[in-house]
């Protein structure tokens, strides 16, 4: 049974650095109320700097913004990268430098209707031939948005952590 979507809920797609820069104050405001500590790579500071300094002609931002009227509920920074032979791959914005993928969202969670809207927006990005979203924390809101059965567990990825807590200086 499909959920009833309030007419005020909608997803916009920012498609340029100029649009993303204009949206940056609202993006930063969402960061201020964002409760999940693992989404530093989805902040406006990281994403806009990455586009400015490491983006190139083969990169096209696709930043999905979920709104309830004028209120920003979630920001999902993505990009389309054109590879050899013209293949267009949807990736987390900043890949391969982004160490994990995620969605910034108010209170660190998404309601089921928000998940459905973001899934629909993802599938509507018809200018991509495939999507490769890597390094998604299992307990992140993004893990609930990606379609069931779409994750490949065989990548064997891991992260190393060096702790210097035992040293005084």
C-alpha atoms as one frame of an Amber mdcrd trajectory, in Angstrom:
protein
   0.000   0.000   0.000   1.645   3.296  -1.106   2.178   5.938   1.529   0.391
   9.233   1.295   2.941  11.922   0.493   2.112  15.398   1.792   2.125  17.876
  -1.107   4.672  20.033   0.721   7.342  17.267   0.509   9.544  17.369  -2.578
  13.100  16.667  -3.744  15.139  19.218  -5.695  18.351  18.393  -7.552  21.200
  20.929  -7.535  23.202  20.452 -10.728  26.019  22.998 -10.543  28.551  24.586
  -8.214  26.653  27.873  -8.548  23.387  26.281  -7.361  25.196  24.493  -4.515
  26.897  27.715  -3.380  23.560  29.542  -3.362  22.095  26.721  -1.243  25.088
  26.635   1.163  23.494  28.699   4.003  20.522  26.302   4.230  22.927  23.347
   3.959  24.984  24.701   6.883  21.804  25.269   8.910  20.944  21.583   8.463
  24.463  20.646   9.609  23.828  22.570  12.837  20.877  20.306  13.748  22.291
  17.113  12.259  22.740  14.426  14.910  24.935  11.813  13.185  28.713  12.217
  13.654  29.716  10.130  10.602  28.644  12.529   7.861  31.486  15.040   7.719
  31.999  14.155   4.040  28.455  15.319   3.283  28.901  18.822   4.740  28.773
  21.918   2.577  32.371  22.815   3.459  33.760  19.484   2.273  31.537  19.130
  -0.795  31.899  22.671  -2.126  35.668  22.670  -1.578  35.945  19.312  -3.314
  34.007  20.545  -6.356  36.071  23.755  -6.548  39.494  22.142  -6.171  39.220
  18.531  -7.324  36.213  18.519  -9.624  36.911  18.455 -13.341  35.046  18.570
 -16.655  33.910  14.949 -16.298  32.179  15.665 -12.944  28.580  16.899 -12.688
  27.092  17.553  -9.217  23.719  15.975  -8.444  22.908  17.134  -4.908  19.482
  15.898  -3.828  17.673  18.188  -1.377  14.576  16.888   0.416  12.299  19.704
   1.588   9.068  20.069   3.473   7.907  23.387   2.070  10.869  25.708   2.647
  12.393  23.566   5.418  15.357  21.389   4.440  14.931  17.819   5.726  17.917
  16.099   4.062  20.844  16.666   1.693  22.353  13.797  -0.314  25.501  14.978
  -2.168  26.045  12.951  -5.327  27.837  13.472  -8.624  27.914  11.933 -12.057
  31.361  11.096 -13.339  31.833  10.441 -17.035  34.342   7.665 -17.543  35.942
   6.044 -20.554  33.666   5.312 -23.490  31.150   7.866 -22.133  29.899   5.698
 -19.268  28.194   7.951 -16.672  28.465   6.671 -13.075  26.501   8.174 -10.178
  28.737   8.320  -7.089  28.946  10.015  -3.719  30.197  13.538  -4.268  33.929
  13.562  -3.614  34.573   9.910  -4.460  37.318   8.570  -4.216  38.336  11.066
  -1.497  35.105  10.689   0.483  35.839   8.022   3.072  32.206   7.043   3.608
  28.872   7.836   1.985  25.838   9.240   3.715  22.916  11.628   3.816  22.749
  14.674   6.062  19.323  14.729   7.646  17.513  16.578  10.377  17.820  14.656
  13.656  19.961  12.008  11.926  16.943   9.978  10.783  14.516   9.734   7.882
  10.813   8.898   8.016   9.572   6.133   5.680   7.969   8.698   3.361  11.326
  10.542   3.149  13.073   7.271   2.245  10.555   6.632  -0.553  10.964  10.148
  -1.964  14.762   9.888  -1.984  14.606   6.441  -3.602  12.328   7.846  -6.293
  14.648  10.820  -6.833  17.643   8.474  -7.126  15.887   6.387  -9.766  14.832
   9.512 -11.674  18.436  10.554 -12.353  18.239   9.277 -15.914  21.480  10.978
 -16.964  23.461   8.234 -15.168  24.065   4.768 -16.594  24.812   3.143 -13.223
  25.231   4.009  -9.558  28.181   3.015  -7.372  27.747   4.227  -3.805  30.645
   2.920  -1.710  31.369   2.698   1.998  27.891   3.124   3.465  27.772   2.700
   7.264  25.222  -0.032   8.046  23.384   2.094  10.601  23.276   5.278   8.507
  20.089   6.747   6.997  21.592   6.069   3.553  21.589   2.320   4.237  17.773
   2.519   4.388  17.488   4.523   1.163  19.530   2.244  -1.077  17.343  -0.442
  -2.676  17.235  -3.803  -0.912  19.706  -6.287  -2.362  21.809  -3.567  -4.004
  24.785  -3.835  -1.647  27.859  -5.878  -2.530  29.459  -7.233   0.632  32.425
  -8.869  -1.107  34.476  -5.690  -1.384  36.247  -6.486   1.876  36.788  -2.840
   2.737  38.104  -1.788   6.117  39.508   1.318   7.745  42.659   1.602   9.822
  42.720   3.798  12.900  45.917   5.049  14.510  45.405   6.141  18.100  47.930
   8.390  19.775  46.059   8.459  23.096  48.922   6.656  24.887  51.374   9.486
  24.193  51.608  12.620  26.316  52.854  14.894  23.498
